[in-house]
Amino acid sequence: MVELGDISNLTLALLLAACIVSAFISAVTGGAGGVLMFAALNTAIPLRMLVPIHGAVQLINNLARIYYVREFIRWDLCVPFFVGCTLGAAAMTLGLASLSWQQLPMALLALLIFYTVFKPKKLPEIRLAARNYFWVGLATGTLGILAGAVDPLLAAFFVRKDLSPKEVVANKSVMQAWCHALKIPAFIFLGFAFSDHLGLILLLTLAAVIGTRVGVALLNKLDSDLFFKLMRVALLIAGVRIVYQVVAA
């Protein structure tokens, strides 16, 4: 069990700074902040505890981001996602899904990210019809229980010029919040006691919300072309991180 007393003041300060920076990146670019936060927290929090703790922090962080851009939510995209994500998370939690190689979903995610970042201009964007976000939700719900951070997977389906930057951030945040919310009952079912880590969760959440507020303020000043360039850079960083995890495993 990781409690505040188990973490030095310097380490805690660095973790809080990492949460502020990663939340800022997510608000400005629409992606990669969750992976960066996950990687930073993993330096001090064991992986088996990190997925639920990270999920709780990201849930409140995404809810804060949603508040600032709530008028840009597209429910026709989000509702099919909710259904798929719930089914995927439930199946993984109950052990109905089995993987012969635990790194397989991460490898597939990396391929998807690199396609999105490096695809030639003649190749199409991944521009799904609204109902097909059910399948994105199914994959995200499953991966979220396994790997924690889900923003790179979602970001790959939001690098599309028919959505404005605020629509990207709003709808991606709603989907992430739903995915992270599902982790709470899932990990309680699996025996994780969130109350034992409440102090740490609250401090990390406060830092993340501060980063989100600053990032949303900057988002208001970004034009669409710059936004999508930053989003691709953030995705590239996340993809490199995932490849490293797969190779090092």
JSON list of C-alpha atoms in Angstrom, two decimals:
[
{"chain": "A", "resi": 1, "resn": "MET", "atom": "CA", "xyz": [0.00, 0.00, 0.00]},
{"chain": "A", "resi": 2, "resn": "VAL", "atom": "CA", "xyz": [1.31, 3.45, -0.96]},
{"chain": "A", "resi": 3, "resn": "GLU", "atom": "CA", "xyz": [0.41, 6.24, 1.46]},
{"chain": "A", "resi": 4, "resn": "LEU", "atom": "CA", "xyz": [1.51, 9.86, 1.57]},
{"chain": "A", "resi": 5, "resn": "GLY", "atom": "CA", "xyz": [3.88, 9.05, 4.42]},
{"chain": "A", "resi": 6, "resn": "ASP", "atom": "CA", "xyz": [5.68, 6.51, 2.23]},
{"chain": "A", "resi": 7, "resn": "ILE", "atom": "CA", "xyz": [6.63, 9.15, -0.36]},
{"chain": "A", "resi": 8, "resn": "SER", "atom": "CA", "xyz": [9.35, 11.73, 0.28]},
{"chain": "A", "resi": 9, "resn": "ASN", "atom": "CA", "xyz": [8.50, 15.42, -0.02]},
{"chain": "A", "resi": 10, "resn": "LEU", "atom": "CA", "xyz": [10.74, 15.77, -3.08]},
{"chain": "A", "resi": 11, "resn": "THR", "atom": "CA", "xyz": [9.17, 12.76, -4.82]},
{"chain": "A", "resi": 12, "resn": "LEU", "atom": "CA", "xyz": [5.67, 14.01, -4.02]},
{"chain": "A", "resi": 13, "resn": "ALA", "atom": "CA", "xyz": [6.52, 17.47, -5.38]},
{"chain": "A", "resi": 14, "resn": "LEU", "atom": "CA", "xyz": [7.82, 15.92, -8.61]},
{"chain": "A", "resi": 15, "resn": "LEU", "atom": "CA", "xyz": [4.70, 13.77, -8.97]},
{"chain": "A", "resi": 16, "resn": "LEU", "atom": "CA", "xyz": [2.44, 16.79, -8.46]},
{"chain": "A", "resi": 17, "resn": "ALA", "atom": "CA", "xyz": [4.44, 18.75, -11.03]},
{"chain": "A", "resi": 18, "resn": "ALA", "atom": "CA", "xyz": [4.14, 15.85, -13.47]},
{"chain": "A", "resi": 19, "resn": "CYS", "atom": "CA", "xyz": [0.36, 15.81, -12.98]},
{"chain": "A", "resi": 20, "resn": "ILE", "atom": "CA", "xyz": [0.12, 19.55, -13.67]},
{"chain": "A", "resi": 21, "resn": "VAL", "atom": "CA", "xyz": [2.24, 19.29, -16.84]},
{"chain": "A", "resi": 22, "resn": "SER", "atom": "CA", "xyz": [0.49, 16.17, -18.19]},
{"chain": "A", "resi": 23, "resn": "ALA", "atom": "CA", "xyz": [-2.99, 17.62, -17.57]},
{"chain": "A", "resi": 24, "resn": "PHE", "atom": "CA", "xyz": [-1.89, 20.82, -19.30]},
{"chain": "A", "resi": 25, "resn": "ILE", "atom": "CA", "xyz": [-0.69, 18.80, -22.31]},
{"chain": "A", "resi": 26, "resn": "SER", "atom": "CA", "xyz": [-3.98, 16.90, -22.51]},
{"chain": "A", "resi": 27, "resn": "ALA", "atom": "CA", "xyz": [-6.01, 20.10, -22.42]},
{"chain": "A", "resi": 28, "resn": "VAL", "atom": "CA", "xyz": [-3.92, 21.81, -25.11]},
{"chain": "A", "resi": 29, "resn": "THR", "atom": "CA", "xyz": [-3.25, 18.90, -27.50]},
{"chain": "A", "resi": 30, "resn": "GLY", "atom": "CA", "xyz": [-6.14, 16.52, -26.82]},
{"chain": "A", "resi": 31, "resn": "GLY", "atom": "CA", "xyz": [-3.84, 13.56, -26.17]},
{"chain": "A", "resi": 32, "resn": "ALA", "atom": "CA", "xyz": [-0.81, 11.91, -24.56]},
{"chain": "A", "resi": 33, "resn": "GLY", "atom": "CA", "xyz": [-1.07, 13.63, -21.18]},
{"chain": "A", "resi": 34, "resn": "GLY", "atom": "CA", "xyz": [-2.59, 10.55, -19.56]},
{"chain": "A", "resi": 35, "resn": "VAL", "atom": "CA", "xyz": [0.28, 8.34, -20.75]},
{"chain": "A", "resi": 36, "resn": "LEU", "atom": "CA", "xyz": [2.87, 10.84, -19.53]},
{"chain": "A", "resi": 37, "resn": "MET", "atom": "CA", "xyz": [1.12, 11.06, -16.15]},
{"chain": "A", "resi": 38, "resn": "PHE", "atom": "CA", "xyz": [0.97, 7.27, -15.95]},
{"chain": "A", "resi": 39, "resn": "ALA", "atom": "CA", "xyz": [4.69, 6.95, -16.74]},
{"chain": "A", "resi": 40, "resn": "ALA", "atom": "CA", "xyz": [5.64, 9.59, -14.16]},
{"chain": "A", "resi": 41, "resn": "LEU", "atom": "CA", "xyz": [3.50, 8.09, -11.38]},
{"chain": "A", "resi": 42, "resn": "ASN", "atom": "CA", "xyz": [4.89, 4.62, -12.14]},
{"chain": "A", "resi": 43, "resn": "THR", "atom": "CA", "xyz": [8.29, 5.76, -10.87]},
{"chain": "A", "resi": 44, "resn": "ALA", "atom": "CA", "xyz": [6.90, 5.86, -7.31]},
{"chain": "A", "resi": 45, "resn": "ILE", "atom": "CA", "xyz": [3.70, 3.77, -7.37]},
{"chain": "A", "resi": 46, "resn": "PRO", "atom": "CA", "xyz": [3.68, 0.02, -8.15]},
{"chain": "A", "resi": 47, "resn": "LEU", "atom": "CA", "xyz": [1.84, -0.90, -11.33]},
{"chain": "A", "resi": 48, "resn": "ARG", "atom": "CA", "xyz": [-0.82, -3.04, -9.60]},
{"chain": "A", "resi": 49, "resn": "MET", "atom": "CA", "xyz": [-1.88, 0.04, -7.58]},
{"chain": "A", "resi": 50, "resn": "LEU", "atom": "CA", "xyz": [-1.23, 2.61, -10.28]},
{"chain": "A", "resi": 51, "resn": "VAL", "atom": "CA", "xyz": [-4.01, 1.65, -12.72]},
{"chain": "A", "resi": 52, "resn": "PRO", "atom": "CA", "xyz": [-6.85, 2.29, -10.22]},
{"chain": "A", "resi": 53, "resn": "ILE", "atom": "CA", "xyz": [-5.16, 5.36, -8.67]},
{"chain": "A", "resi": 54, "resn": "HIS", "atom": "CA", "xyz": [-4.44, 6.85, -12.09]},
{"chain": "A", "resi": 55, "resn": "GLY", "atom": "CA", "xyz": [-8.03, 6.10, -13.12]},
{"chain": "A", "resi": 56, "resn": "ALA", "atom": "CA", "xyz": [-9.47, 7.94, -10.12]},
{"chain": "A", "resi": 57, "resn": "VAL", "atom": "CA", "xyz": [-7.26, 10.99, -10.73]},
{"chain": "A", "resi": 58, "resn": "GLN", "atom": "CA", "xyz": [-8.05, 11.04, -14.44]},
{"chain": "A", "resi": 59, "resn": "LEU", "atom": "CA", "xyz": [-11.78, 10.70, -13.81]},
{"chain": "A", "resi": 60, "resn": "ILE", "atom": "CA", "xyz": [-11.96, 13.97, -11.87]},
{"chain": "A", "resi": 61, "resn": "ASN", "atom": "CA", "xyz": [-9.42, 15.63, -14.17]},
{"chain": "A", "resi": 62, "resn": "ASN", "atom": "CA", "xyz": [-11.54, 14.83, -17.23]},
{"chain": "A", "resi": 63, "resn": "LEU", "atom": "CA", "xyz": [-14.72, 15.98, -15.48]},
{"chain": "A", "resi": 64, "resn": "ALA", "atom": "CA", "xyz": [-13.04, 19.33, -14.83]},
{"chain": "A", "resi": 65, "resn": "ARG", "atom": "CA", "xyz": [-12.03, 19.61, -18.49]},
{"chain": "A", "resi": 66, "resn": "ILE", "atom": "CA", "xyz": [-15.56, 18.70, -19.61]},
{"chain": "A", "resi": 67, "resn": "TYR", "atom": "CA", "xyz": [-16.99, 21.55, -17.54]},
{"chain": "A", "resi": 68, "resn": "TYR", "atom": "CA", "xyz": [-14.97, 24.12, -19.47]},
{"chain": "A", "resi": 69, "resn": "VAL", "atom": "CA", "xyz": [-15.88, 22.78, -22.95]},
{"chain": "A", "resi": 70, "resn": "ARG", "atom": "CA", "xyz": [-19.26, 21.15, -22.22]},
{"chain": "A", "resi": 71, "resn": "GLU", "atom": "CA", "xyz": [-21.13, 22.99, -25.00]},
{"chain": "A", "resi": 72, "resn": "PHE", "atom": "CA", "xyz": [-19.04, 21.14, -27.61]},
{"chain": "A", "resi": 73, "resn": "ILE", "atom": "CA", "xyz": [-20.06, 17.59, -26.58]},
{"chain": "A", "resi": 74, "resn": "ARG", "atom": "CA", "xyz": [-21.40, 15.43, -29.42]},
{"chain": "A", "resi": 75, "resn": "TRP", "atom": "CA", "xyz": [-23.70, 12.88, -27.82]},
{"chain": "A", "resi": 76, "resn": "ASP", "atom": "CA", "xyz": [-24.13, 11.01, -31.11]},
{"chain": "A", "resi": 77, "resn": "LEU", "atom": "CA", "xyz": [-20.45, 10.05, -30.79]},
{"chain": "A", "resi": 78, "resn": "CYS", "atom": "CA", "xyz": [-20.42, 9.51, -27.04]},
{"chain": "A", "resi": 79, "resn": "VAL", "atom": "CA", "xyz": [-23.49, 7.31, -26.46]},
{"chain": "A", "resi": 80, "resn": "PRO", "atom": "CA", "xyz": [-22.35, 4.43, -28.74]},
{"chain": "A", "resi": 81, "resn": "PHE", "atom": "CA", "xyz": [-18.94, 4.70, -27.09]},
{"chain": "A", "resi": 82, "resn": "PHE", "atom": "CA", "xyz": [-20.51, 4.40, -23.61]},
{"chain": "A", "resi": 83, "resn": "VAL", "atom": "CA", "xyz": [-22.21, 1.12, -24.56]},
{"chain": "A", "resi": 84, "resn": "GLY", "atom": "CA", "xyz": [-19.07, -0.44, -26.07]},
{"chain": "A", "resi": 85, "resn": "CYS", "atom": "CA", "xyz": [-16.79, 0.78, -23.28]},
{"chain": "A", "resi": 86, "resn": "THR", "atom": "CA", "xyz": [-19.07, -0.62, -20.58]},
{"chain": "A", "resi": 87, "resn": "LEU", "atom": "CA", "xyz": [-19.19, -4.03, -22.27]},
{"chain": "A", "resi": 88, "resn": "GLY", "atom": "CA", "xyz": [-15.41, -4.11, -22.79]},
{"chain": "A", "resi": 89, "resn": "ALA", "atom": "CA", "xyz": [-14.62, -3.14, -19.20]},
{"chain": "A", "resi": 90, "resn": "ALA", "atom": "CA", "xyz": [-17.14, -5.63, -17.79]},
{"chain": "A", "resi": 91, "resn": "ALA", "atom": "CA", "xyz": [-15.82, -8.47, -19.93]},
{"chain": "A", "resi": 92, "resn": "MET", "atom": "CA", "xyz": [-12.21, -7.82, -18.92]},
{"chain": "A", "resi": 93, "resn": "THR", "atom": "CA", "xyz": [-13.08, -7.40, -15.23]},
{"chain": "A", "resi": 94, "resn": "LEU", "atom": "CA", "xyz": [-14.98, -10.68, -15.12]},
{"chain": "A", "resi": 95, "resn": "GLY", "atom": "CA", "xyz": [-12.18, -12.48, -16.90]},
{"chain": "A", "resi": 96, "resn": "LEU", "atom": "CA", "xyz": [-14.16, -13.22, -20.05]},
{"chain": "A", "resi": 97, "resn": "ALA", "atom": "CA", "xyz": [-11.33, -11.94, -22.24]},
{"chain": "A", "resi": 98, "resn": "SER", "atom": "CA", "xyz": [-8.02, -13.81, -22.32]},
{"chain": "A", "resi": 99, "resn": "LEU", "atom": "CA", "xyz": [-4.76, -12.81, -23.93]},
{"chain": "A", "resi": 100, "resn": "SER", "atom": "CA", "xyz": [-1.92, -15.19, -24.75]},
{"chain": "A", "resi": 101, "resn": "TRP", "atom": "CA", "xyz": [0.48, -12.24, -24.88]},
{"chain": "A", "resi": 102, "resn": "GLN", "atom": "CA", "xyz": [-0.20, -9.37, -22.47]},
{"chain": "A", "resi": 103, "resn": "GLN", "atom": "CA", "xyz": [1.68, -6.85, -24.64]},
{"chain": "A", "resi": 104, "resn": "LEU", "atom": "CA", "xyz": [-0.44, -7.52, -27.76]},
{"chain": "A", "resi": 105, "resn": "PRO", "atom": "CA", "xyz": [-2.98, -4.70, -27.21]},
{"chain": "A", "resi": 106, "resn": "MET", "atom": "CA", "xyz": [-0.15, -2.23, -26.54]},
{"chain": "A", "resi": 107, "resn": "ALA", "atom": "CA", "xyz": [1.63, -3.25, -29.75]},
{"chain": "A", "resi": 108, "resn": "LEU", "atom": "CA", "xyz": [-1.57, -2.79, -31.76]},
{"chain": "A", "resi": 109, "resn": "LEU", "atom": "CA", "xyz": [-2.12, 0.59, -30.12]},
{"chain": "A", "resi": 110, "resn": "ALA", "atom": "CA", "xyz": [1.41, 1.68, -31.11]},
{"chain": "A", "resi": 111, "resn": "LEU", "atom": "CA", "xyz": [0.75, 0.68, -34.75]},
{"chain": "A", "resi": 112, "resn": "LEU", "atom": "CA", "xyz": [-2.48, 2.68, -34.75]},
{"chain": "A", "resi": 113, "resn": "ILE", "atom": "CA", "xyz": [-0.72, 5.74, -33.33]},
{"chain": "A", "resi": 114, "resn": "PHE", "atom": "CA", "xyz": [2.11, 5.62, -35.88]},
{"chain": "A", "resi": 115, "resn": "TYR", "atom": "CA", "xyz": [-0.38, 5.25, -38.73]},
{"chain": "A", "resi": 116, "resn": "THR", "atom": "CA", "xyz": [-2.19, 8.35, -37.48]},
{"chain": "A", "resi": 117, "resn": "VAL", "atom": "CA", "xyz": [1.01, 10.39, -37.10]},
{"chain": "A", "resi": 118, "resn": "PHE", "atom": "CA", "xyz": [2.93, 9.32, -40.23]},
{"chain": "A", "resi": 119, "resn": "LYS", "atom": "CA", "xyz": [0.24, 8.38, -42.77]},
{"chain": "A", "resi": 120, "resn": "PRO", "atom": "CA", "xyz": [0.81, 9.92, -46.25]},
{"chain": "A", "resi": 121, "resn": "LYS", "atom": "CA", "xyz": [-1.62, 12.68, -47.14]},
{"chain": "A", "resi": 122, "resn": "LYS", "atom": "CA", "xyz": [-3.26, 10.48, -49.78]},
{"chain": "A", "resi": 123, "resn": "LEU", "atom": "CA", "xyz": [-4.32, 7.95, -47.15]},
{"chain": "A", "resi": 124, "resn": "PRO", "atom": "CA", "xyz": [-7.59, 8.72, -45.36]},
{"chain": "A", "resi": 125, "resn": "GLU", "atom": "CA", "xyz": [-8.03, 10.01, -41.83]},
{"chain": "A", "resi": 126, "resn": "ILE", "atom": "CA", "xyz": [-9.61, 7.56, -39.41]},
{"chain": "A", "resi": 127, "resn": "ARG", "atom": "CA", "xyz": [-13.01, 9.25, -39.69]},
{"chain": "A", "resi": 128, "resn": "LEU", "atom": "CA", "xyz": [-15.60, 6.90, -38.20]},
{"chain": "A", "resi": 129, "resn": "ALA", "atom": "CA", "xyz": [-19.35, 7.22, -38.41]},
{"chain": "A", "resi": 130, "resn": "ALA", "atom": "CA", "xyz": [-20.89, 8.06, -35.03]},
{"chain": "A", "resi": 131, "resn": "ARG", "atom": "CA", "xyz": [-22.32, 4.56, -34.47]},
{"chain": "A", "resi": 132, "resn": "ASN", "atom": "CA", "xyz": [-18.89, 2.98, -34.98]},
{"chain": "A", "resi": 133, "resn": "TYR", "atom": "CA", "xyz": [-17.58, 4.63, -31.83]},
{"chain": "A", "resi": 134, "resn": "PHE", "atom": "CA", "xyz": [-19.18, 1.60, -30.18]},
{"chain": "A", "resi": 135, "resn": "TRP", "atom": "CA", "xyz": [-16.15, -0.41, -31.36]},
{"chain": "A", "resi": 136, "resn": "VAL", "atom": "CA", "xyz": [-13.75, 2.27, -30.15]},
{"chain": "A", "resi": 137, "resn": "GLY", "atom": "CA", "xyz": [-15.50, 2.05, -26.78]},
{"chain": "A", "resi": 138, "resn": "LEU", "atom": "CA", "xyz": [-15.24, -1.73, -26.71]},
{"chain": "A", "resi": 139, "resn": "ALA", "atom": "CA", "xyz": [-11.48, -1.58, -27.31]},
{"chain": "A", "resi": 140, "resn": "THR", "atom": "CA", "xyz": [-11.00, 1.31, -24.89]},
{"chain": "A", "resi": 141, "resn": "GLY", "atom": "CA", "xyz": [-12.95, -0.35, -22.07]},
{"chain": "A", "resi": 142, "resn": "THR", "atom": "CA", "xyz": [-10.90, -3.52, -22.44]},
{"chain": "A", "resi": 143, "resn": "LEU", "atom": "CA", "xyz": [-7.55, -1.75, -22.73]},
{"chain": "A", "resi": 144, "resn": "GLY", "atom": "CA", "xyz": [-8.34, 0.62, -19.86]},
{"chain": "A", "resi": 145, "resn": "ILE", "atom": "CA", "xyz": [-8.57, -2.22, -17.34]},
{"chain": "A", "resi": 146, "resn": "LEU", "atom": "CA", "xyz": [-5.31, -3.72, -18.65]},
{"chain": "A", "resi": 147, "resn": "ALA", "atom": "CA", "xyz": [-3.12, -0.71, -19.31]},
{"chain": "A", "resi": 148, "resn": "GLY", "atom": "CA", "xyz": [-4.50, 2.32, -17.47]},
{"chain": "A", "resi": 149, "resn": "ALA", "atom": "CA", "xyz": [-3.99, 5.24, -19.87]},
{"chain": "A", "resi": 150, "resn": "VAL", "atom": "CA", "xyz": [-6.41, 5.24, -22.82]},
{"chain": "A", "resi": 151, "resn": "ASP", "atom": "CA", "xyz": [-5.90, 8.68, -24.35]},
{"chain": "A", "resi": 152, "resn": "PRO", "atom": "CA", "xyz": [-3.56, 7.58, -27.20]},
{"chain": "A", "resi": 153, "resn": "LEU", "atom": "CA", "xyz": [-6.12, 5.06, -28.45]},
{"chain": "A", "resi": 154, "resn": "LEU", "atom": "CA", "xyz": [-8.91, 7.65, -28.40]},
{"chain": "A", "resi": 155, "resn": "ALA", "atom": "CA", "xyz": [-6.70, 10.39, -29.85]},
{"chain": "A", "resi": 156, "resn": "ALA", "atom": "CA", "xyz": [-6.05, 8.32, -32.98]},
{"chain": "A", "resi": 157, "resn": "PHE", "atom": "CA", "xyz": [-9.78, 8.57, -33.79]},
{"chain": "A", "resi": 158, "resn": "PHE", "atom": "CA", "xyz": [-9.95, 12.31, -33.20]},
{"chain": "A", "resi": 159, "resn": "VAL", "atom": "CA", "xyz": [-7.23, 13.53, -35.57]},
{"chain": "A", "resi": 160, "resn": "ARG", "atom": "CA", "xyz": [-9.94, 14.57, -38.04]},
{"chain": "A", "resi": 161, "resn": "LYS", "atom": "CA", "xyz": [-10.42, 18.00, -39.57]},
{"chain": "A", "resi": 162, "resn": "ASP", "atom": "CA", "xyz": [-14.25, 17.84, -39.48]},
{"chain": "A", "resi": 163, "resn": "LEU", "atom": "CA", "xyz": [-14.08, 18.39, -35.70]},
{"chain": "A", "resi": 164, "resn": "SER", "atom": "CA", "xyz": [-12.93, 21.64, -34.10]},
{"chain": "A", "resi": 165, "resn": "PRO", "atom": "CA", "xyz": [-10.21, 21.57, -31.40]},
{"chain": "A", "resi": 166, "resn": "LYS", "atom": "CA", "xyz": [-12.80, 22.17, -28.69]},
{"chain": "A", "resi": 167, "resn": "GLU", "atom": "CA", "xyz": [-15.00, 19.36, -30.05]},
{"chain": "A", "resi": 168, "resn": "VAL", "atom": "CA", "xyz": [-12.00, 17.04, -29.97]},
{"chain": "A", "resi": 169, "resn": "VAL", "atom": "CA", "xyz": [-11.12, 17.92, -26.38]},
{"chain": "A", "resi": 170, "resn": "ALA", "atom": "CA", "xyz": [-14.74, 17.86, -25.17]},
{"chain": "A", "resi": 171, "resn": "ASN", "atom": "CA", "xyz": [-15.76, 14.52, -26.66]},
{"chain": "A", "resi": 172, "resn": "LYS", "atom": "CA", "xyz": [-12.47, 12.78, -25.98]},
{"chain": "A", "resi": 173, "resn": "SER", "atom": "CA", "xyz": [-12.70, 13.97, -22.37]},
{"chain": "A", "resi": 174, "resn": "VAL", "atom": "CA", "xyz": [-16.27, 12.65, -21.99]},
{"chain": "A", "resi": 175, "resn": "MET", "atom": "CA", "xyz": [-15.20, 9.25, -23.34]},
{"chain": "A", "resi": 176, "resn": "GLN", "atom": "CA", "xyz": [-12.12, 9.12, -21.11]},
{"chain": "A", "resi": 177, "resn": "ALA", "atom": "CA", "xyz": [-14.16, 10.11, -18.07]},
{"chain": "A", "resi": 178, "resn": "TRP", "atom": "CA", "xyz": [-16.62, 7.27, -18.76]},
{"chain": "A", "resi": 179, "resn": "CYS", "atom": "CA", "xyz": [-13.79, 4.77, -19.15]},
{"chain": "A", "resi": 180, "resn": "HIS", "atom": "CA", "xyz": [-12.09, 5.88, -15.94]},
{"chain": "A", "resi": 181, "resn": "ALA", "atom": "CA", "xyz": [-15.42, 5.91, -14.05]},
{"chain": "A", "resi": 182, "resn": "LEU", "atom": "CA", "xyz": [-15.92, 2.25, -14.95]},
{"chain": "A", "resi": 183, "resn": "LYS", "atom": "CA", "xyz": [-12.59, 1.43, -13.30]},
{"chain": "A", "resi": 184, "resn": "ILE", "atom": "CA", "xyz": [-13.88, 2.44, -9.86]},
{"chain": "A", "resi": 185, "resn": "PRO", "atom": "CA", "xyz": [-16.45, -0.39, -9.46]},
{"chain": "A", "resi": 186, "resn": "ALA", "atom": "CA", "xyz": [-14.22, -2.74, -11.47]},
{"chain": "A", "resi": 187, "resn": "PHE", "atom": "CA", "xyz": [-11.25, -2.42, -9.10]},
{"chain": "A", "resi": 188, "resn": "ILE", "atom": "CA", "xyz": [-13.46, -2.40, -6.01]},
{"chain": "A", "resi": 189, "resn": "PHE", "atom": "CA", "xyz": [-14.80, -5.72, -7.31]},
{"chain": "A", "resi": 190, "resn": "LEU", "atom": "CA", "xyz": [-11.21, -6.91, -7.71]},
{"chain": "A", "resi": 191, "resn": "GLY", "atom": "CA", "xyz": [-10.43, -5.96, -4.10]},
{"chain": "A", "resi": 192, "resn": "PHE", "atom": "CA", "xyz": [-8.70, -2.57, -4.40]},
{"chain": "A", "resi": 193, "resn": "ALA", "atom": "CA", "xyz": [-9.41, -0.20, -1.47]},
{"chain": "A", "resi": 194, "resn": "PHE", "atom": "CA", "xyz": [-9.51, 3.38, -2.82]},
{"chain": "A", "resi": 195, "resn": "SER", "atom": "CA", "xyz": [-10.02, 4.72, 0.71]},
{"chain": "A", "resi": 196, "resn": "ASP", "atom": "CA", "xyz": [-6.51, 3.58, 1.67]},
{"chain": "A", "resi": 197, "resn": "HIS", "atom": "CA", "xyz": [-5.04, 5.96, -0.92]},
{"chain": "A", "resi": 198, "resn": "LEU", "atom": "CA", "xyz": [-7.51, 8.83, -0.66]},
{"chain": "A", "resi": 199, "resn": "GLY", "atom": "CA", "xyz": [-4.99, 11.50, 0.45]},
{"chain": "A", "resi": 200, "resn": "LEU", "atom": "CA", "xyz": [-2.62, 10.77, -2.43]},
{"chain": "A", "resi": 201, "resn": "ILE", "atom": "CA", "xyz": [-5.49, 10.63, -4.94]},
{"chain": "A", "resi": 202, "resn": "LEU", "atom": "CA", "xyz": [-6.85, 14.01, -3.80]},
{"chain": "A", "resi": 203, "resn": "LEU", "atom": "CA", "xyz": [-3.46, 15.75, -4.02]},
{"chain": "A", "resi": 204, "resn": "LEU", "atom": "CA", "xyz": [-2.73, 14.35, -7.48]},
{"chain": "A", "resi": 205, "resn": "THR", "atom": "CA", "xyz": [-6.23, 15.29, -8.62]},
{"chain": "A", "resi": 206, "resn": "LEU", "atom": "CA", "xyz": [-5.84, 18.88, -7.43]},
{"chain": "A", "resi": 207, "resn": "ALA", "atom": "CA", "xyz": [-2.59, 19.19, -9.38]},
{"chain": "A", "resi": 208, "resn": "ALA", "atom": "CA", "xyz": [-4.20, 17.72, -12.50]},
{"chain": "A", "resi": 209, "resn": "VAL", "atom": "CA", "xyz": [-7.18, 20.09, -12.32]},
{"chain": "A", "resi": 210, "resn": "ILE", "atom": "CA", "xyz": [-4.80, 23.08, -12.06]},
{"chain": "A", "resi": 211, "resn": "GLY", "atom": "CA", "xyz": [-2.99, 21.91, -15.20]},
{"chain": "A", "resi": 212, "resn": "THR", "atom": "CA", "xyz": [-6.30, 21.41, -16.99]},
{"chain": "A", "resi": 213, "resn": "ARG", "atom": "CA", "xyz": [-7.52, 24.93, -16.17]},
{"chain": "A", "resi": 214, "resn": "VAL", "atom": "CA", "xyz": [-4.35, 26.53, -17.51]},
{"chain": "A", "resi": 215, "resn": "GLY", "atom": "CA", "xyz": [-4.41, 24.30, -20.61]},
{"chain": "A", "resi": 216, "resn": "VAL", "atom": "CA", "xyz": [-8.03, 25.10, -21.47]},
{"chain": "A", "resi": 217, "resn": "ALA", "atom": "CA", "xyz": [-7.25, 28.81, -21.22]},
{"chain": "A", "resi": 218, "resn": "LEU", "atom": "CA", "xyz": [-4.49, 28.34, -23.80]},
{"chain": "A", "resi": 219, "resn": "LEU", "atom": "CA", "xyz": [-6.73, 26.13, -25.97]},
{"chain": "A", "resi": 220, "resn": "ASN", "atom": "CA", "xyz": [-8.99, 29.15, -26.52]},
{"chain": "A", "resi": 221, "resn": "LYS", "atom": "CA", "xyz": [-6.09, 30.89, -28.30]},
{"chain": "A", "resi": 222, "resn": "LEU", "atom": "CA", "xyz": [-5.01, 28.02, -30.60]},
{"chain": "A", "resi": 223, "resn": "ASP", "atom": "CA", "xyz": [-5.97, 27.76, -34.26]},
{"chain": "A", "resi": 224, "resn": "SER", "atom": "CA", "xyz": [-6.99, 24.38, -35.68]},
{"chain": "A", "resi": 225, "resn": "ASP", "atom": "CA", "xyz": [-3.83, 23.70, -37.72]},
{"chain": "A", "resi": 226, "resn": "LEU", "atom": "CA", "xyz": [-1.54, 24.31, -34.75]},
{"chain": "A", "resi": 227, "resn": "PHE", "atom": "CA", "xyz": [-3.80, 22.22, -32.52]},
{"chain": "A", "resi": 228, "resn": "PHE", "atom": "CA", "xyz": [-3.61, 19.15, -34.78]},
{"chain": "A", "resi": 229, "resn": "LYS", "atom": "CA", "xyz": [0.16, 19.54, -35.21]},
{"chain": "A", "resi": 230, "resn": "LEU", "atom": "CA", "xyz": [0.56, 19.56, -31.42]},
{"chain": "A", "resi": 231, "resn": "MET", "atom": "CA", "xyz": [-1.79, 16.61, -31.16]},
{"chain": "A", "resi": 232, "resn": "ARG", "atom": "CA", "xyz": [0.36, 14.59, -33.58]},
{"chain": "A", "resi": 233, "resn": "VAL", "atom": "CA", "xyz": [3.51, 15.46, -31.61]},
{"chain": "A", "resi": 234, "resn": "ALA", "atom": "CA", "xyz": [1.83, 14.37, -28.37]},
{"chain": "A", "resi": 235, "resn": "LEU", "atom": "CA", "xyz": [0.70, 11.13, -30.03]},
{"chain": "A", "resi": 236, "resn": "LEU", "atom": "CA", "xyz": [4.22, 10.47, -31.31]},
{"chain": "A", "resi": 237, "resn": "ILE", "atom": "CA", "xyz": [5.64, 10.85, -27.79]},
{"chain": "A", "resi": 238, "resn": "ALA", "atom": "CA", "xyz": [3.00, 8.44, -26.48]},
{"chain": "A", "resi": 239, "resn": "GLY", "atom": "CA", "xyz": [3.73, 5.96, -29.27]},
{"chain": "A", "resi": 240, "resn": "VAL", "atom": "CA", "xyz": [7.46, 5.94, -28.55]},
{"chain": "A", "resi": 241, "resn": "ARG", "atom": "CA", "xyz": [6.71, 5.39, -24.86]},
{"chain": "A", "resi": 242, "resn": "ILE", "atom": "CA", "xyz": [4.45, 2.44, -25.66]},
{"chain": "A", "resi": 243, "resn": "VAL", "atom": "CA", "xyz": [7.03, 0.84, -27.95]},
{"chain": "A", "resi": 244, "resn": "TYR", "atom": "CA", "xyz": [9.59, 1.14, -25.16]},
{"chain": "A", "resi": 245, "resn": "GLN", "atom": "CA", "xyz": [7.19, -0.59, -22.75]},
{"chain": "A", "resi": 246, "resn": "VAL", "atom": "CA", "xyz": [6.56, -3.44, -25.20]},
{"chain": "A", "resi": 247, "resn": "VAL", "atom": "CA", "xyz": [10.26, -3.97, -25.97]},
{"chain": "A", "resi": 248, "resn": "ALA", "atom": "CA", "xyz": [11.34, -3.72, -22.33]},
{"chain": "A", "resi": 249, "resn": "ALA", "atom": "CA", "xyz": [8.66, -6.12, -21.07]}
]
